[in-house]
């Protein structure tokens, strides 16, 4: 249990003690700053401690935001301060420093105002103290009865439950989610909170619902398709609800972050597989379209992630493209139009659900491919223009993030070491040019030389060399953030092309499984980097070959075992999936893993 320490006796008639207990705190009362420090030290070091001014008047949700959010080691509002175990030492030191300024024997009265003094002392010591945005919520420490009366009236004038419900919804979301889901899903989130359900429960229910939807789609019947569409929409409602529940009840967790980040992709790609199975029951083979949709969607995400990481802490002048975007933001309807153009998860899943119910899997995938292609062209073109029209200085951290996203294996690393000195003398666009030339040659060879051709293996060797050259120097150029997406497109596209040309039963479903396993590894890499812990361990990247190693392996298997390509791809997919999943689960359930929550990126 967490402990809240009042720095003096509570004001008569105050509900403060009850409010703190309702938030899960054991309340203790100090009789001055020195006693406050002693009470803090008496609390076990593994527990959260809050220090609260006894004169505090404010909304319960203001206290909840300040004192219970698990994402911040220290946080404060006026009159209330908290520290998790990571911030306990700093808190104790600050209380001791403040108590030293209070005359000896001053007693409980001197406890008035100590909380804000401790907060100021923490900031003076360089401690990062989170101050939540309260908006219309009240958090104050009145100095006399008249001010106390006015503050209580201000509290009563604002319904903190209504504020809490509004703040449970993402500040930035898509049109479909904002207007068709969030108006009622927030109430589902509150219903879940009042019954003790956690975001992880809701996330798991969303996954289960989507898997059932995929199973319905796999029946290949019209009734099955209708049921699949409805269940996919309900799964999305639950997908919105889990994040809203986390924000409503401040139940952020490491495991929840991982589940939320990965289950969305698992749900969507499992549904693609269900549609492909359903089509097969009707005599249509759409596995190539299903795999193409997964490749396109994953590459879109890599473009998003690479651009964001490259510019995360970059310093740059203002771009004309960015200025135009800011001007358009002032015109309300353009904001929603641009959010819809990128086909975020809400619009995308709504389209998939409706088309599943009323058309065929082939039409669903055609619509996906066209829609996602247009969205990819729009977002990528805008980011390229921004990158070319401004001068940016990118940090070593950004370059390392891009290198990690590149996912280079032992072969590319060896080439990079051998060419590092020469690479420094090449023009600024050399990394992207090298990656693009190698990828284009590989794709063209896989597409036009026939399945199992030795030329595809030769092209894979050339691709390995150009991939190493592309990462031979730090990726700090204006368009170097495009290098990881080019690698993803080359690897996934080669697997797709080879499997499509194999004309061997089951080759495309096996390729679908392999790309899904590799894509999981790349998403896992992204979320580790976003959490500040860096890429997966080097041994894992080497064990699964890196992107160029897997391309070489698939090309070699197509050349050496053309008749057994389905079995070969299946074995490779299982091996990659086992290695990646075991290490990922070990990492994300560990106490050291960060809690990362998507608060607005397109998905």
Coordinates of C-alpha atoms in Angstrom, one line a residue:
X1 CA 0.0 0.0 0.0
X2 CA 1.1 3.6 -0.7
X3 CA 1.5 6.0 2.2
X4 CA 0.3 9.6 2.3
X5 CA 1.7 11.9 5.0
X6 CA -0.1 15.1 6.0
X7 CA 2.4 17.6 7.2
X8 CA 0.0 18.7 10.0
X9 CA -3.4 18.1 11.5
X10 CA -6.2 18.1 8.9
X11 CA -8.5 21.1 8.8
X12 CA -11.8 20.5 10.6
X13 CA -14.5 19.3 8.1
X14 CA -12.0 18.5 5.4
X15 CA -12.6 15.4 3.3
X16 CA -8.8 15.2 2.5
X17 CA -8.1 12.0 4.5
X18 CA -11.1 10.2 3.0
X19 CA -10.1 11.3 -0.5
X20 CA -6.5 10.0 0.0
X21 CA -7.8 6.7 1.3
X22 CA -10.2 6.4 -1.6
X23 CA -7.0 6.6 -3.8
X24 CA -5.4 3.7 -2.0
X25 CA -3.2 5.6 0.5
X26 CA -2.6 4.8 4.1
X27 CA -2.8 8.2 5.8
X28 CA -0.5 9.4 8.5
X29 CA -0.3 12.8 10.2
X30 CA 3.0 14.5 11.1
X31 CA 3.4 17.3 13.6
X32 CA 6.1 19.2 11.7
X33 CA 8.8 19.0 9.0
X34 CA 11.2 16.9 11.1
X35 CA 8.4 14.4 11.9
X36 CA 7.4 14.4 8.2
X37 CA 11.0 13.3 7.3
X38 CA 11.0 10.6 10.0
X39 CA 7.6 9.2 8.8
X40 CA 8.9 9.1 5.2
X41 CA 12.0 7.2 6.3
X42 CA 9.8 4.7 8.2
X43 CA 7.9 3.7 5.0
X44 CA 9.5 0.7 3.3
X45 CA 11.7 1.8 0.4
X46 CA 9.7 -0.2 -2.1
X47 CA 6.5 1.9 -1.6
X48 CA 5.2 5.1 -3.0
X49 CA 5.1 8.1 -0.6
X50 CA 3.0 11.2 -0.9
X51 CA 3.3 14.4 1.2
X52 CA 0.2 16.5 1.4
X53 CA -0.5 19.9 2.9
X54 CA -3.4 19.5 5.4
X55 CA -5.0 22.7 4.1
X56 CA -5.3 21.2 0.5
X57 CA -8.6 21.8 -1.2
X58 CA -9.2 20.4 -4.7
X59 CA -10.7 17.7 -6.8
X60 CA -10.1 14.1 -6.1
X61 CA -9.0 13.6 -9.7
X62 CA -6.4 16.3 -9.3
X63 CA -4.9 14.3 -6.5
X64 CA -5.2 11.1 -8.5
X65 CA -3.3 12.7 -11.4
X66 CA -0.6 14.0 -9.1
X67 CA -0.2 11.1 -6.7
X68 CA -1.0 7.9 -8.5
X69 CA 0.4 8.0 -12.0
X70 CA 3.0 5.2 -12.2
X71 CA 4.9 6.7 -15.1
X72 CA 6.8 9.5 -13.2
X73 CA 9.2 9.0 -10.3
X74 CA 8.1 12.3 -8.8
X75 CA 5.0 14.4 -9.4
X76 CA 3.3 17.4 -7.8
X77 CA 0.4 19.8 -7.8
X78 CA -0.1 22.7 -5.4
X79 CA -0.1 21.3 -1.9
X80 CA 0.6 17.7 -2.9
X81 CA 3.8 15.8 -3.8
X82 CA 4.6 12.2 -4.5
X83 CA 7.7 10.1 -5.0
X84 CA 7.9 6.5 -6.2
X85 CA 10.9 4.3 -4.9
X86 CA 13.2 5.8 -7.6
X87 CA 12.5 9.3 -6.2
X88 CA 12.4 8.5 -2.5
X89 CA 16.0 9.5 -1.7
X90 CA 15.6 12.9 -3.4
X91 CA 12.3 13.5 -1.5
X92 CA 13.8 12.7 1.9
X93 CA 16.8 14.9 1.2
X94 CA 14.5 17.8 0.1
X95 CA 12.3 17.4 3.2
X96 CA 15.4 17.4 5.4
X97 CA 16.7 20.6 3.7
X98 CA 13.4 22.4 4.1
X99 CA 13.0 21.3 7.8
X100 CA 16.5 22.7 8.5
X101 CA 15.1 26.2 7.7
X102 CA 12.2 25.8 10.2
X103 CA 12.9 27.1 13.8
X104 CA 13.3 24.4 16.4
X105 CA 10.1 23.6 18.2
X106 CA 7.9 25.3 15.7
X107 CA 5.7 22.1 15.6
X108 CA 2.8 21.3 13.4
X109 CA 2.0 24.9 12.4
X110 CA 5.4 25.0 10.6
X111 CA 4.2 22.1 8.5
X112 CA 1.9 24.5 6.6
X113 CA 3.5 25.2 3.3
X114 CA 6.2 22.6 3.6
X115 CA 5.0 20.7 0.6
X116 CA 5.4 23.4 -1.9
X117 CA 8.8 24.2 -0.3
X118 CA 9.9 20.6 -0.8
X119 CA 8.7 20.7 -4.4
X120 CA 10.8 23.9 -5.0
X121 CA 13.8 22.3 -3.3
X122 CA 13.5 19.2 -5.6
X123 CA 13.5 21.4 -8.7
X124 CA 16.5 23.4 -7.3
X125 CA 18.4 20.1 -7.0
X126 CA 17.7 19.3 -10.6
X127 CA 15.1 16.6 -10.0
X128 CA 12.5 16.4 -12.7
X129 CA 9.1 16.8 -11.0
X130 CA 6.1 16.1 -13.3
X131 CA 3.2 18.6 -13.1
X132 CA 0.1 17.1 -14.6
X133 CA -2.2 19.3 -16.7
X134 CA -5.2 20.0 -14.6
X135 CA -7.3 22.1 -17.0
X136 CA -10.4 23.1 -15.1
X137 CA -9.6 21.0 -12.1
X138 CA -8.7 22.7 -8.9
X139 CA -5.7 22.1 -6.6
X140 CA -5.0 24.9 -4.1
X141 CA -3.9 25.6 -0.5
X142 CA -6.1 28.4 0.8
X143 CA -4.5 30.7 3.4
X144 CA -7.6 31.6 5.3
X145 CA -11.3 30.7 5.8
X146 CA -12.6 33.1 3.2
X147 CA -10.2 31.9 0.5
X148 CA -11.1 28.3 1.6
X149 CA -14.7 29.0 1.0
X150 CA -14.1 30.4 -2.5
X151 CA -11.9 27.5 -3.4
X152 CA -14.5 25.0 -2.3
X153 CA -17.1 26.8 -4.4
X154 CA -14.7 26.5 -7.4
X155 CA -14.4 22.8 -6.8
X156 CA -18.2 22.3 -6.7
X157 CA -18.6 24.3 -9.9
X158 CA -16.6 21.7 -11.9
X159 CA -17.6 18.0 -12.3
X160 CA -14.3 16.2 -12.0
X161 CA -15.9 12.9 -13.2
X162 CA -16.8 14.6 -16.4
X163 CA -13.3 16.0 -16.7
X164 CA -11.9 12.5 -16.0
X165 CA -14.0 10.9 -18.7
X166 CA -13.0 13.6 -21.3
X167 CA -9.3 13.2 -20.4
X168 CA -9.6 9.4 -20.9
X169 CA -9.8 10.0 -24.6
X170 CA -6.7 10.6 -26.7
X171 CA -6.1 14.3 -27.4
X172 CA -5.2 13.4 -31.0
X173 CA -7.1 10.6 -32.8
X174 CA -8.6 9.7 -36.1
X175 CA -12.0 10.9 -37.3
X176 CA -13.8 7.5 -37.0
X177 CA -12.4 6.9 -33.5
X178 CA -13.2 10.4 -32.3
X179 CA -16.8 10.6 -33.5
X180 CA -17.9 7.0 -33.8
X181 CA -16.2 5.2 -31.0
X182 CA -14.9 7.5 -28.2
X183 CA -18.3 9.1 -27.4
X184 CA -19.5 5.8 -25.8
X185 CA -16.3 3.7 -25.3
X186 CA -15.2 6.0 -22.5
X187 CA -18.3 4.9 -20.6
X188 CA -17.4 1.3 -21.2
X189 CA -13.9 2.2 -19.8
X190 CA -15.6 3.6 -16.6
X191 CA -17.8 0.5 -16.3
X192 CA -14.7 -1.7 -16.5
X193 CA -12.9 0.4 -13.9
X194 CA -15.8 0.2 -11.4
X195 CA -15.7 -3.6 -11.7
X196 CA -12.0 -4.0 -11.1
X197 CA -11.1 -4.8 -14.7
X198 CA -7.6 -3.7 -15.9
X199 CA -6.5 -2.5 -19.3
X200 CA -4.7 -5.8 -19.8
X201 CA -8.1 -7.6 -19.3
X202 CA -9.7 -5.4 -22.0
X203 CA -6.6 -5.7 -24.4
X204 CA -6.8 -9.5 -24.1
X205 CA -10.5 -9.5 -24.7
X206 CA -9.9 -7.3 -27.8
X207 CA -7.4 -9.8 -29.1
X208 CA -9.7 -12.8 -28.5
X209 CA -12.6 -11.0 -30.3
X210 CA -10.4 -10.3 -33.3
X211 CA -9.2 -13.9 -33.4
X212 CA -12.8 -15.1 -33.4
X213 CA -13.5 -12.6 -36.2
X214 CA -10.6 -14.1 -38.2
X215 CA -12.1 -17.5 -37.5
X216 CA -15.5 -16.4 -38.8
X217 CA -13.9 -14.9 -41.9
X218 CA -12.1 -18.2 -42.5
X219 CA -15.5 -20.0 -42.9
X220 CA -15.8 -18.5 -46.3
X221 CA -19.6 -18.0 -45.9
X222 CA -21.6 -14.8 -46.2
X223 CA -22.8 -15.2 -42.6
X224 CA -19.3 -15.7 -41.5
X225 CA -18.1 -12.6 -43.3
X226 CA -20.9 -10.5 -41.7
X227 CA -20.1 -11.9 -38.3
X228 CA -16.4 -11.2 -38.9
X229 CA -17.0 -7.6 -39.8
X230 CA -19.2 -7.0 -36.7
X231 CA -16.7 -8.7 -34.4
X232 CA -13.8 -6.8 -35.9
X233 CA -15.6 -3.5 -35.1
X234 CA -16.3 -4.6 -31.6
X235 CA -12.6 -5.6 -31.2
X236 CA -11.7 -2.1 -32.2
X237 CA -14.1 -0.6 -29.6
X238 CA -12.3 -2.7 -27.0
X239 CA -9.0 -1.6 -28.4
X240 CA -10.0 2.0 -27.8
X241 CA -11.4 1.1 -24.4
X242 CA -8.2 -0.4 -23.0
X243 CA -6.3 2.9 -23.5
X244 CA -9.1 4.9 -22.2
X245 CA -9.3 2.7 -19.1
X246 CA -5.6 3.2 -18.6
X247 CA -6.0 6.9 -18.7
X248 CA -9.2 7.0 -16.7
X249 CA -7.8 4.9 -13.8
X250 CA -4.0 5.7 -14.4
X251 CA -3.3 2.0 -14.7
X252 CA -0.2 2.3 -16.9
X253 CA 2.0 -0.8 -16.8
X254 CA 5.0 -2.3 -18.7
X255 CA 3.1 -5.4 -19.6
X256 CA 0.1 -3.4 -20.7
X257 CA 2.3 -1.2 -23.0
X258 CA 3.8 -4.3 -24.6
X259 CA 0.4 -5.9 -25.1
X260 CA -1.2 -2.8 -26.5
X261 CA 1.7 -2.2 -28.9
X262 CA 1.9 -5.7 -30.3
X263 CA -1.7 -7.0 -30.2
X264 CA -3.0 -4.4 -32.7
X265 CA -0.6 -5.9 -35.3
X266 CA -1.4 -9.5 -34.3
X267 CA -5.1 -8.8 -34.6
X268 CA -5.0 -7.2 -38.0
X269 CA -2.6 -9.7 -39.6
X270 CA -4.5 -12.6 -38.2
X271 CA -7.6 -11.2 -39.7
X272 CA -5.8 -11.0 -43.1
X273 CA -5.0 -14.7 -42.8
X274 CA -8.6 -15.5 -41.9
X275 CA -9.8 -13.7 -45.0
X276 CA -7.3 -15.6 -47.2
X277 CA -8.4 -18.9 -45.7
X278 CA -12.1 -18.0 -46.3
X279 CA -11.3 -17.1 -49.9
X280 CA -9.6 -20.4 -50.4
X281 CA -12.7 -22.2 -49.2
X282 CA -14.5 -20.5 -52.1
X283 CA -11.9 -21.5 -54.6
X284 CA -9.9 -18.2 -54.7
X285 CA -6.3 -17.8 -53.8
X286 CA -5.6 -14.3 -52.3
X287 CA -2.6 -15.2 -50.2
X288 CA -0.4 -12.9 -52.3
X289 CA -2.8 -10.0 -51.8
X290 CA -2.9 -10.7 -48.0
X291 CA 0.9 -10.8 -47.8
X292 CA 1.1 -7.7 -49.9
X293 CA -1.3 -5.9 -47.6
X294 CA 0.8 -6.9 -44.6
X295 CA 4.1 -5.9 -46.3
X296 CA 2.6 -2.5 -47.3
X297 CA 1.2 -1.8 -43.9
X298 CA 4.4 -2.7 -42.0
X299 CA 6.5 -0.6 -44.4
X300 CA 4.2 2.3 -43.8
X301 CA 4.8 2.0 -40.0
X302 CA 8.6 1.8 -40.5
X303 CA 8.5 5.1 -42.5
X304 CA 6.6 6.7 -39.6
X305 CA 9.0 5.3 -36.9
X306 CA 12.2 6.1 -38.8
X307 CA 11.2 9.7 -39.6
X308 CA 10.1 10.3 -36.0
X309 CA 13.3 8.8 -34.5
X310 CA 15.5 10.7 -37.0
X311 CA 13.9 14.0 -35.9
X312 CA 13.1 13.1 -32.3
X313 CA 15.8 15.4 -30.9
X314 CA 17.1 17.1 -34.1
X315 CA 17.6 20.8 -34.2
X316 CA 16.5 22.4 -37.5
X317 CA 15.2 25.6 -39.1
X318 CA 11.5 25.9 -40.0
X319 CA 10.5 24.0 -43.2
X320 CA 8.1 25.7 -45.6
X321 CA 6.2 22.3 -45.7
X322 CA 5.9 22.4 -41.9
X323 CA 4.7 26.0 -42.1
X324 CA 2.0 25.1 -44.6
X325 CA 0.9 22.3 -42.4
X326 CA 0.6 24.7 -39.5
X327 CA -1.5 27.0 -41.6
X328 CA -3.8 24.2 -42.6
X329 CA -4.2 23.3 -38.9
X330 CA -6.0 26.6 -38.4
X331 CA -8.7 25.4 -40.9
X332 CA -10.6 22.8 -38.9
X333 CA -11.9 20.5 -41.7
X334 CA -8.4 20.1 -43.2
X335 CA -7.2 18.6 -39.9
X336 CA -9.7 15.8 -40.1
X337 CA -9.2 15.3 -43.8
X338 CA -5.5 14.9 -43.4
X339 CA -6.0 12.5 -40.5
X340 CA -8.3 10.4 -42.6
X341 CA -6.0 10.4 -45.7
X342 CA -3.3 8.5 -43.8
X343 CA -5.9 5.7 -43.2
X344 CA -5.2 5.2 -39.4
X345 CA -6.4 2.2 -37.6
X346 CA -9.9 3.3 -37.0
X347 CA -10.7 4.2 -40.6
X348 CA -8.8 1.2 -41.9
X349 CA -10.6 -1.3 -39.7
X350 CA -14.0 0.2 -40.4
X351 CA -13.3 -0.1 -44.1
X352 CA -12.1 -3.7 -43.7
X353 CA -15.2 -4.6 -41.6
X354 CA -17.8 -3.1 -43.9
X355 CA -16.2 -4.5 -47.1
X356 CA -15.8 -7.9 -45.5
X357 CA -19.6 -8.0 -44.7
X358 CA -20.8 -6.9 -48.1
X359 CA -18.1 -7.9 -50.7
X360 CA -15.4 -10.5 -51.1
X361 CA -11.9 -11.0 -49.6
X362 CA -10.3 -10.1 -52.9
X363 CA -12.1 -6.7 -52.9
X364 CA -11.1 -6.1 -49.3
X365 CA -7.5 -6.6 -50.1
X366 CA -7.7 -4.5 -53.3
X367 CA -9.2 -1.6 -51.3
X368 CA -6.5 -2.0 -48.6
X369 CA -3.7 -2.0 -51.1
X370 CA -5.0 1.0 -52.9
X371 CA -5.9 2.9 -49.7
X372 CA -2.6 2.2 -48.0
X373 CA -0.6 3.0 -51.1
X374 CA -2.2 6.4 -51.4
X375 CA -1.7 7.0 -47.7
X376 CA 2.0 5.9 -47.9
X377 CA 2.6 8.2 -50.9
X378 CA 1.0 11.2 -49.0
X379 CA 2.9 10.8 -45.8
X380 CA 6.2 9.8 -47.3
X381 CA 6.1 12.7 -49.9
X382 CA 5.4 15.2 -47.1
X383 CA 8.2 13.9 -45.0
X384 CA 10.6 13.9 -47.8
X385 CA 9.7 17.5 -48.6
X386 CA 10.2 18.5 -45.0
X387 CA 13.6 16.8 -44.9
X388 CA 14.8 18.5 -48.1
X389 CA 13.5 22.0 -47.3
X390 CA 15.1 22.4 -43.9
X391 CA 18.6 22.0 -42.5
X392 CA 18.6 19.6 -39.6
X393 CA 21.4 18.6 -37.3
X394 CA 20.7 15.0 -36.1
X395 CA 22.2 13.7 -33.0
X396 CA 24.2 10.5 -32.4
X397 CA 21.2 9.1 -30.6
X398 CA 19.1 9.5 -33.8
X399 CA 21.8 7.9 -35.9
X400 CA 22.0 5.0 -33.5
X401 CA 18.2 4.6 -33.6
X402 CA 18.2 4.4 -37.4
X403 CA 21.1 1.9 -37.3
X404 CA 19.1 -0.3 -34.9
X405 CA 16.0 0.0 -37.1
X406 CA 18.2 -1.0 -40.1
X407 CA 18.5 -4.5 -38.5
X408 CA 21.9 -5.2 -40.1
X409 CA 23.3 -8.7 -39.6
X410 CA 26.9 -10.1 -39.6
X411 CA 27.4 -9.9 -43.3
X412 CA 26.3 -6.3 -43.7
X413 CA 28.3 -5.3 -40.6
X414 CA 31.4 -6.9 -42.1
X415 CA 30.9 -4.9 -45.4
X416 CA 30.3 -1.7 -43.3
X417 CA 33.5 -2.1 -41.4
X418 CA 35.5 -2.8 -44.6
X419 CA 34.0 0.3 -46.4
X420 CA 33.7 2.7 -43.5
X421 CA 36.7 4.9 -44.6
X422 CA 35.6 5.1 -48.2
X423 CA 32.0 5.8 -47.2
X424 CA 32.9 9.0 -45.4
X425 CA 34.0 10.5 -48.7
X426 CA 30.8 9.7 -50.6
X427 CA 28.0 12.3 -51.2
X428 CA 25.2 12.9 -48.7
X429 CA 22.6 10.8 -50.5
X430 CA 25.0 7.8 -50.8
X431 CA 23.5 5.7 -48.0
X432 CA 20.0 5.9 -49.5
X433 CA 21.2 5.5 -53.0
X434 CA 23.2 2.3 -52.1
X435 CA 20.2 0.8 -50.2
X436 CA 17.8 1.7 -53.0
X437 CA 20.0 0.3 -55.9
X438 CA 20.5 -3.0 -54.0
X439 CA 16.9 -3.3 -53.2
X440 CA 15.7 -2.5 -56.7
X441 CA 18.2 -5.0 -58.2
X442 CA 17.0 -7.7 -55.8
X443 CA 13.3 -7.1 -56.4
X444 CA 13.7 -7.0 -60.2
X445 CA 15.7 -10.2 -60.2
X446 CA 13.3 -12.0 -58.0
X447 CA 10.4 -10.8 -60.2
X448 CA 11.8 -11.4 -63.7
X449 CA 14.3 -14.3 -63.6
X450 CA 12.0 -17.1 -62.5
X451 CA 11.8 -19.0 -59.2
X452 CA 14.9 -20.7 -58.1
X453 CA 17.2 -18.8 -60.4
X454 CA 20.8 -18.5 -59.4
X455 CA 20.6 -14.8 -60.4
X456 CA 18.4 -14.1 -57.5
X457 CA 21.1 -15.6 -55.2
X458 CA 23.7 -13.4 -56.9
X459 CA 21.4 -10.3 -56.5
X460 CA 21.0 -11.2 -52.8
X461 CA 24.8 -11.1 -52.5
X462 CA 25.0 -7.7 -54.2
X463 CA 22.2 -6.6 -51.9
X464 CA 24.3 -7.6 -48.9
X465 CA 27.2 -5.5 -50.2
X466 CA 25.0 -2.4 -50.9
X467 CA 23.3 -2.8 -47.5
X468 CA 26.6 -2.8 -45.7
X469 CA 27.7 0.3 -47.7
X470 CA 24.5 2.1 -46.8
X471 CA 25.2 1.8 -43.0
X472 CA 29.0 2.2 -43.2
X473 CA 28.7 5.7 -41.8
X474 CA 26.3 7.3 -39.3
X475 CA 22.8 7.8 -40.7
X476 CA 22.6 11.6 -40.2
X477 CA 21.8 12.7 -43.7
X478 CA 18.6 14.5 -44.7
X479 CA 17.0 11.4 -46.2
X480 CA 18.9 8.7 -44.3
X481 CA 15.7 7.9 -42.4
X482 CA 14.5 6.2 -45.5
X483 CA 17.2 3.5 -45.4
X484 CA 15.4 1.2 -42.8
X485 CA 12.1 1.4 -44.8
X486 CA 14.0 0.5 -48.0
X487 CA 15.5 -2.5 -46.2
X488 CA 12.0 -3.6 -45.0
X489 CA 10.5 -3.3 -48.4
X490 CA 13.4 -5.3 -50.0
X491 CA 13.3 -8.1 -47.5
X492 CA 9.5 -8.5 -47.3
X493 CA 9.0 -7.9 -51.0
X494 CA 11.6 -10.5 -51.9
X495 CA 9.9 -13.2 -49.8
X496 CA 6.6 -12.2 -51.4
X497 CA 7.9 -12.4 -55.0
X498 CA 9.7 -15.7 -54.5
X499 CA 6.7 -17.3 -52.8
X500 CA 4.3 -16.0 -55.5
X501 CA 6.5 -17.4 -58.3
X502 CA 7.1 -20.7 -56.6
X503 CA 3.9 -22.3 -57.8
X504 CA 4.3 -24.7 -54.9
X505 CA 1.3 -25.5 -52.7
X506 CA 1.4 -23.6 -49.4
X507 CA 4.4 -21.4 -50.3
X508 CA 2.5 -18.2 -49.9
X509 CA 0.9 -19.0 -46.5
X510 CA 4.4 -20.1 -45.3
X511 CA 5.8 -16.8 -46.6
X512 CA 3.0 -15.0 -44.8
X513 CA 4.1 -16.7 -41.5
X514 CA 7.8 -15.8 -42.1
X515 CA 7.1 -12.1 -42.8
X516 CA 4.8 -12.0 -39.7
X517 CA 7.5 -13.3 -37.5
X518 CA 10.1 -10.9 -38.9
X519 CA 7.7 -8.0 -38.7
X520 CA 7.1 -8.7 -35.0
X521 CA 10.8 -8.5 -34.5
X522 CA 10.9 -5.1 -36.2
X523 CA 7.9 -3.8 -34.2
X524 CA 9.6 -5.0 -31.0
X525 CA 12.7 -3.1 -32.0
X526 CA 10.7 0.1 -32.5
X527 CA 9.0 -0.1 -29.1
X528 CA 12.2 -0.8 -27.3
X529 CA 13.9 2.2 -28.9
X530 CA 10.9 4.4 -28.0
X531 CA 11.2 3.3 -24.4
X532 CA 14.8 4.4 -24.3
X533 CA 16.3 1.0 -23.8
X534 CA 17.8 0.6 -27.2
X535 CA 17.5 -2.3 -29.7
X536 CA 17.1 -6.0 -28.9
X537 CA 20.4 -7.7 -27.8
X538 CA 23.0 -8.0 -30.5
X539 CA 23.1 -11.8 -30.2
X540 CA 19.4 -12.0 -31.2
X541 CA 20.0 -9.8 -34.3
X542 CA 22.9 -12.0 -35.3
X543 CA 21.0 -15.3 -34.5
X544 CA 18.2 -14.4 -36.9
X545 CA 20.7 -13.2 -39.5
X546 CA 19.8 -9.6 -39.9
X547 CA 17.7 -8.4 -42.9
X548 CA 20.4 -9.3 -45.5
X549 CA 21.1 -12.7 -43.9
X550 CA 17.4 -13.6 -44.1
X551 CA 17.3 -12.5 -47.8
X552 CA 20.3 -14.6 -48.5
X553 CA 18.8 -17.6 -46.7
X554 CA 15.5 -17.3 -48.6
X555 CA 17.2 -16.9 -52.0
X556 CA 19.5 -19.9 -51.2
X557 CA 16.5 -22.0 -50.2
X558 CA 14.7 -21.2 -53.4
X559 CA 17.8 -22.1 -55.4
X560 CA 18.7 -25.3 -53.5
X561 CA 15.3 -26.6 -52.5
X562 CA 12.7 -25.3 -54.9
X563 CA 10.3 -28.3 -54.5
X564 CA 10.5 -28.1 -50.7
X565 CA 10.2 -24.3 -50.4
X566 CA 7.0 -24.5 -48.3
X567 CA 8.7 -26.7 -45.7
X568 CA 11.9 -24.6 -45.8
X569 CA 10.0 -21.3 -45.3
X570 CA 7.9 -22.8 -42.5
X571 CA 11.0 -24.0 -40.6
X572 CA 12.6 -20.6 -41.0
X573 CA 9.5 -18.8 -39.9
X574 CA 9.2 -21.0 -36.8
X575 CA 12.8 -20.6 -35.9
X576 CA 12.7 -16.8 -36.2
X577 CA 9.3 -16.7 -34.3
X578 CA 10.6 -18.8 -31.4
X579 CA 13.8 -16.8 -30.9
X580 CA 12.1 -13.4 -31.2
X581 CA 9.1 -14.2 -29.0
X582 CA 11.1 -15.8 -26.2
X583 CA 13.5 -12.9 -26.0
X584 CA 10.7 -10.3 -26.4
X585 CA 8.5 -11.8 -23.7
X586 CA 11.5 -12.1 -21.3
X587 CA 12.3 -8.4 -21.9
X588 CA 8.8 -6.9 -21.6
X589 CA 7.7 -8.8 -18.5
X590 CA 10.9 -7.8 -16.7
X591 CA 10.8 -5.0 -14.2
X592 CA 13.4 -3.0 -16.1
X593 CA 11.2 -2.6 -19.2
X594 CA 9.7 0.8 -19.7
X595 CA 6.0 1.6 -20.0
X596 CA 5.4 3.2 -23.4
X597 CA 1.9 4.2 -24.6
X598 CA 0.9 5.4 -28.0
X599 CA -0.7 8.8 -27.5
X600 CA -1.4 9.8 -31.0
X601 CA 0.8 8.3 -33.7
X602 CA -1.0 6.9 -36.7
X603 CA -1.4 3.1 -36.6

